[in-house]
């Protein structure tokens, strides 16, 4: 800005020189006034140029600040955009395989039903009719359910079977068919032991998975079964029961007990 101030200094000196002789010559006085007016206009132009230069400099600084702010925001957004792009890629890949998954789903559902059915048939014969009916309903209602609803029913049936392996249960039911049919009290200890006692407590047996038949219990074992029935019905505090198991432990573990 100093380059604009220097003409003002020379103009002032010129004006002083002219002013000294202004009183002697009217024409010179007129020229002096014109010079003063020109000098004032020049100074106004210089001041205006200074203001414009300052405004342009401030605008430039504001643009630089905006550029730095945008650079920071871009640096913060870059990782988020990368994550979103990766997520979109995964979704596109999932959509590409959706048709294949839909075609394979009915086959997978039927395979799970078959495995569940085989498990019930090979398992200890507790609540067998109820459990077989649950499996049969998965097929009989197939046309009435959506794929998602059927899948939910299959998972619920599997969860029920798995829960049997973690429960102690007791109930009164029937044993045998025809004239030999009689009422007994059943006791089930997960999938480890399955027992029954007659209502008078004089006869009791344990299911043996290896032979697929019932084996008799002695008096001490029948007493433990009675205690187990009371425990299962919340009539006695839990305690250790010394009873024969119904199937090998390794097989029980494979069955989800």
Short mmCIF file of C-alpha atoms in Angstrom, two decimals:
data_model
loop_
_atom_site.label_atom_id
_atom_site.label_comp_id
_atom_site.label_asym_id
_atom_site.label_seq_id
_atom_site.Cartn_x
_atom_site.Cartn_y
_atom_site.Cartn_z
CA UNK A 1 0.00 0.00 0.00
CA UNK A 2 3.04 2.39 0.35
CA UNK A 3 3.15 2.85 -3.43
CA UNK A 4 -0.24 4.56 -3.29
CA UNK A 5 0.80 6.94 -0.46
CA UNK A 6 3.87 8.37 -2.25
CA UNK A 7 1.89 10.31 -4.93
CA UNK A 8 -0.07 11.89 -2.10
CA UNK A 9 3.15 13.32 -0.63
CA UNK A 10 4.23 14.80 -3.92
CA UNK A 11 0.74 16.11 -4.48
CA UNK A 12 0.80 17.83 -1.12
CA UNK A 13 4.11 19.51 -1.89
CA UNK A 14 2.75 20.63 -5.23
CA UNK A 15 -0.34 22.01 -3.57
CA UNK A 16 1.79 24.01 -1.10
CA UNK A 17 3.77 25.51 -3.96
CA UNK A 18 0.68 26.46 -5.83
CA UNK A 19 -1.00 27.82 -2.75
CA UNK A 20 1.89 30.27 -2.20
CA UNK A 21 1.16 32.02 -5.45
CA UNK A 22 -2.61 31.57 -5.44
CA UNK A 23 -3.30 34.99 -3.97
CA UNK A 24 -1.47 36.74 -6.81
CA UNK A 25 -3.25 35.15 -9.80
CA UNK A 26 -6.99 34.23 -10.10
CA UNK A 27 -6.21 31.70 -12.82
CA UNK A 28 -3.63 30.18 -10.58
CA UNK A 29 -6.19 30.05 -7.82
CA UNK A 30 -8.58 28.16 -10.14
CA UNK A 31 -5.85 25.74 -11.09
CA UNK A 32 -5.02 25.29 -7.41
CA UNK A 33 -8.63 24.42 -6.60
CA UNK A 34 -8.76 21.94 -9.47
CA UNK A 35 -5.51 20.42 -8.28
CA UNK A 36 -6.93 20.12 -4.79
CA UNK A 37 -10.06 18.50 -6.17
CA UNK A 38 -8.02 16.09 -8.25
CA UNK A 39 -5.87 15.31 -5.23
CA UNK A 40 -8.99 14.60 -3.14
CA UNK A 41 -10.39 12.34 -5.84
CA UNK A 42 -7.06 10.53 -6.09
CA UNK A 43 -6.97 10.07 -2.30
CA UNK A 44 -10.54 8.73 -2.34
CA UNK A 45 -9.58 6.27 -5.08
CA UNK A 46 -6.55 5.19 -3.10
CA UNK A 47 -8.67 4.72 0.07
CA UNK A 48 -11.24 2.75 -1.93
CA UNK A 49 -8.49 0.57 -3.36
CA UNK A 50 -7.19 -0.03 0.16
CA UNK A 51 -10.64 -1.08 1.39
CA UNK A 52 -11.15 -3.40 -1.59
CA UNK A 53 -7.72 -4.94 -1.08
CA UNK A 54 -8.45 -5.55 2.61
CA UNK A 55 -11.84 -7.12 1.74
CA UNK A 56 -10.23 -9.40 -0.84
CA UNK A 57 -7.54 -10.42 1.66
CA UNK A 58 -10.16 -11.26 4.30
CA UNK A 59 -12.16 -13.24 1.72
CA UNK A 60 -9.02 -15.16 0.79
CA UNK A 61 -8.35 -15.98 4.44
CA UNK A 62 -11.96 -17.16 4.90
CA UNK A 63 -11.61 -19.41 1.85
CA UNK A 64 -8.42 -20.88 3.32
CA UNK A 65 -10.19 -21.57 6.62
CA UNK A 66 -13.10 -23.21 4.79
CA UNK A 67 -10.65 -25.35 2.81
CA UNK A 68 -8.95 -26.57 6.01
CA UNK A 69 -12.36 -27.30 7.59
CA UNK A 70 -13.47 -29.32 4.57
CA UNK A 71 -10.20 -31.25 4.61
CA UNK A 72 -10.78 -32.23 8.26
CA UNK A 73 -14.36 -33.28 7.58
CA UNK A 74 -13.29 -35.38 4.59
CA UNK A 75 -10.64 -37.08 6.71
CA UNK A 76 -13.29 -37.93 9.34
CA UNK A 77 -15.81 -39.16 6.77
CA UNK A 78 -13.41 -41.35 4.81
CA UNK A 79 -13.37 -44.33 7.26
CA UNK A 80 -17.15 -44.21 7.63
CA UNK A 81 -17.63 -44.21 3.87
CA UNK A 82 -15.26 -47.15 3.56
CA UNK A 83 -17.26 -49.12 6.14
CA UNK A 84 -20.51 -48.32 4.38
CA UNK A 85 -19.04 -49.39 1.06
CA UNK A 86 -17.89 -52.69 2.57
CA UNK A 87 -21.35 -53.25 4.07
CA UNK A 88 -22.99 -52.62 0.70
CA UNK A 89 -20.62 -55.10 -0.91
CA UNK A 90 -21.60 -57.74 1.66
CA UNK A 91 -25.29 -57.08 1.11
CA UNK A 92 -24.89 -57.35 -2.64
CA UNK A 93 -23.08 -60.65 -2.19
CA UNK A 94 -25.89 -61.89 0.09
CA UNK A 95 -28.51 -60.87 -2.48
CA UNK A 96 -26.60 -62.75 -5.17
CA UNK A 97 -26.89 -65.98 -3.15
CA UNK A 98 -30.45 -65.34 -1.93
CA UNK A 99 -32.06 -67.28 -4.77
CA UNK A 100 -29.84 -70.30 -4.13
CA UNK A 101 -30.59 -70.11 -0.39
CA UNK A 102 -34.34 -70.04 -1.02
CA UNK A 103 -34.10 -73.10 -3.22
CA UNK A 104 -32.01 -75.01 -0.64
CA UNK A 105 -34.13 -74.01 2.38
CA UNK A 106 -37.01 -76.53 1.92
CA UNK A 107 -34.49 -79.36 1.53
CA UNK A 108 -32.70 -78.29 4.70
CA UNK A 109 -35.98 -78.05 6.62
CA UNK A 110 -37.03 -81.55 5.58
CA UNK A 111 -33.63 -82.90 6.56
CA UNK A 112 -33.95 -81.38 10.03
CA UNK A 113 -37.43 -82.88 10.43
CA UNK A 114 -36.13 -86.31 9.44
CA UNK A 115 -33.30 -86.11 11.94
CA UNK A 116 -35.69 -85.01 14.69
CA UNK A 117 -38.07 -87.85 13.85
CA UNK A 118 -35.26 -90.39 13.98
CA UNK A 119 -34.06 -88.99 17.29
CA UNK A 120 -37.50 -89.39 18.86
CA UNK A 121 -37.80 -92.96 17.57
CA UNK A 122 -34.37 -93.94 18.92
CA UNK A 123 -34.68 -92.08 22.23
CA UNK A 124 -36.07 -93.31 25.55
CA UNK A 125 -39.85 -93.89 25.21
CA UNK A 126 -41.02 -91.01 27.39
CA UNK A 127 -43.97 -88.95 26.14
CA UNK A 128 -43.43 -90.66 22.80
CA UNK A 129 -46.90 -90.05 21.36
CA UNK A 130 -46.74 -86.36 22.22
CA UNK A 131 -43.29 -85.99 20.71
CA UNK A 132 -44.15 -87.92 17.55
CA UNK A 133 -47.27 -85.78 17.07
CA UNK A 134 -45.13 -82.64 17.35
CA UNK A 135 -42.85 -83.88 14.57
CA UNK A 136 -45.79 -84.96 12.40
CA UNK A 137 -47.34 -81.48 12.68
CA UNK A 138 -44.25 -79.99 11.06
CA UNK A 139 -45.16 -81.85 7.85
CA UNK A 140 -48.95 -81.70 8.03
CA UNK A 141 -48.97 -77.89 8.34
CA UNK A 142 -46.29 -77.28 5.73
CA UNK A 143 -48.74 -75.93 3.13
CA UNK A 144 -50.42 -73.62 5.64
CA UNK A 145 -47.25 -71.90 6.81
CA UNK A 146 -44.82 -69.52 5.20
CA UNK A 147 -41.20 -70.60 4.95
CA UNK A 148 -40.29 -68.36 7.90
CA UNK A 149 -43.16 -69.71 10.06
CA UNK A 150 -42.25 -73.30 9.28
CA UNK A 151 -38.63 -72.61 10.11
CA UNK A 152 -39.72 -71.13 13.45
CA UNK A 153 -41.77 -74.25 14.23
CA UNK A 154 -38.85 -76.54 13.40
CA UNK A 155 -36.47 -74.60 15.62
CA UNK A 156 -39.04 -74.61 18.46
CA UNK A 157 -39.45 -78.41 18.15
CA UNK A 158 -35.69 -78.94 18.29
CA UNK A 159 -35.41 -76.62 21.29
CA UNK A 160 -38.10 -78.60 23.12
CA UNK A 161 -36.25 -81.87 22.52
CA UNK A 162 -32.99 -80.34 23.72
CA UNK A 163 -34.68 -79.04 26.86
CA UNK A 164 -35.73 -82.60 27.77
CA UNK A 165 -32.07 -83.40 28.33
CA UNK A 166 -31.81 -80.72 31.05
CA UNK A 167 -35.00 -81.42 32.96
CA UNK A 168 -36.13 -83.62 35.84
CA UNK A 169 -39.74 -84.59 35.28
CA UNK A 170 -42.38 -86.75 36.94
CA UNK A 171 -45.91 -87.63 35.80
CA UNK A 172 -48.56 -90.31 36.11
CA UNK A 173 -49.31 -92.26 32.97
CA UNK A 174 -50.07 -95.71 31.59
CA UNK A 175 -47.82 -98.63 30.78
CA UNK A 176 -48.64 -101.54 28.46
CA UNK A 177 -51.59 -102.30 26.21
CA UNK A 178 -54.85 -104.19 26.56
CA UNK A 179 -55.37 -106.24 29.70
CA UNK A 180 -51.81 -105.57 30.89
CA UNK A 181 -52.27 -101.80 30.74
CA UNK A 182 -51.76 -100.22 34.16
CA UNK A 183 -51.20 -96.87 35.78
CA UNK A 184 -47.66 -95.99 36.96
CA UNK A 185 -45.62 -93.01 38.12
CA UNK A 186 -42.83 -92.08 35.72
CA UNK A 187 -39.57 -90.38 36.68
CA UNK A 188 -37.19 -88.97 34.08
CA UNK A 189 -33.74 -87.59 34.86
CA UNK A 190 -32.87 -85.72 31.69
CA UNK A 191 -31.82 -88.33 29.16
CA UNK A 192 -29.74 -90.23 31.70
CA UNK A 193 -32.43 -92.20 33.50
CA UNK A 194 -36.04 -93.24 32.89
CA UNK A 195 -37.94 -95.12 35.63
CA UNK A 196 -41.40 -96.02 36.83
CA UNK A 197 -43.05 -97.17 40.03
CA UNK A 198 -46.46 -98.70 40.57
CA UNK A 199 -48.73 -96.53 42.75
CA UNK A 200 -48.22 -98.89 45.72
CA UNK A 201 -44.45 -98.67 45.32
CA UNK A 202 -44.00 -102.47 45.31
CA UNK A 203 -42.78 -102.71 41.72
CA UNK A 204 -40.44 -100.51 39.76
CA UNK A 205 -38.25 -100.70 36.69
CA UNK A 206 -35.59 -98.79 34.75
CA UNK A 207 -35.50 -98.42 30.99
CA UNK A 208 -32.43 -99.94 29.33
CA UNK A 209 -31.67 -98.37 25.97
CA UNK A 210 -29.23 -101.13 24.95
CA UNK A 211 -31.88 -103.85 25.14
CA UNK A 212 -34.93 -101.64 24.52
CA UNK A 213 -36.71 -103.09 27.56
CA UNK A 214 -37.45 -102.49 31.24
CA UNK A 215 -35.27 -104.02 33.97
CA UNK A 216 -36.45 -104.51 37.58
CA UNK A 217 -35.26 -102.34 40.47
CA UNK A 218 -34.47 -103.63 43.96
CA UNK A 219 -35.97 -102.17 47.13
CA UNK A 220 -33.18 -99.59 47.69
CA UNK A 221 -33.44 -98.42 44.09
CA UNK A 222 -37.24 -98.17 44.32
CA UNK A 223 -36.80 -96.04 47.44
CA UNK A 224 -34.52 -93.68 45.51
CA UNK A 225 -37.08 -93.51 42.70
CA UNK A 226 -39.75 -92.52 45.26
CA UNK A 227 -37.41 -89.82 46.55
CA UNK A 228 -36.77 -88.68 42.97
CA UNK A 229 -40.53 -88.40 42.34
CA UNK A 230 -40.90 -86.20 45.41
CA UNK A 231 -37.95 -84.04 44.33
CA UNK A 232 -39.39 -83.62 40.83
CA UNK A 233 -42.73 -82.59 42.32
CA UNK A 234 -41.06 -80.13 44.72
CA UNK A 235 -42.04 -82.16 47.76
CA UNK A 236 -38.49 -82.92 48.84
CA UNK A 237 -35.17 -81.11 48.81
CA UNK A 238 -32.72 -82.23 46.11
CA UNK A 239 -30.36 -85.00 47.15
CA UNK A 240 -28.04 -87.59 45.64
CA UNK A 241 -29.86 -90.57 44.09
CA UNK A 242 -28.08 -93.86 43.54
CA UNK A 243 -29.85 -95.32 40.52
CA UNK A 244 -28.82 -97.27 37.43
CA UNK A 245 -28.68 -95.21 34.25
CA UNK A 246 -30.77 -95.94 31.20
CA UNK A 247 -28.15 -95.52 28.50
CA UNK A 248 -24.38 -95.01 28.19
CA UNK A 249 -23.21 -91.52 29.05
CA UNK A 250 -21.42 -91.01 25.72
CA UNK A 251 -24.67 -91.65 23.89
CA UNK A 252 -26.51 -89.28 26.21
CA UNK A 253 -23.99 -86.51 25.47
CA UNK A 254 -24.47 -87.02 21.73
CA UNK A 255 -28.20 -86.66 22.25
CA UNK A 256 -27.79 -83.23 23.87
CA UNK A 257 -28.26 -84.09 27.56
#
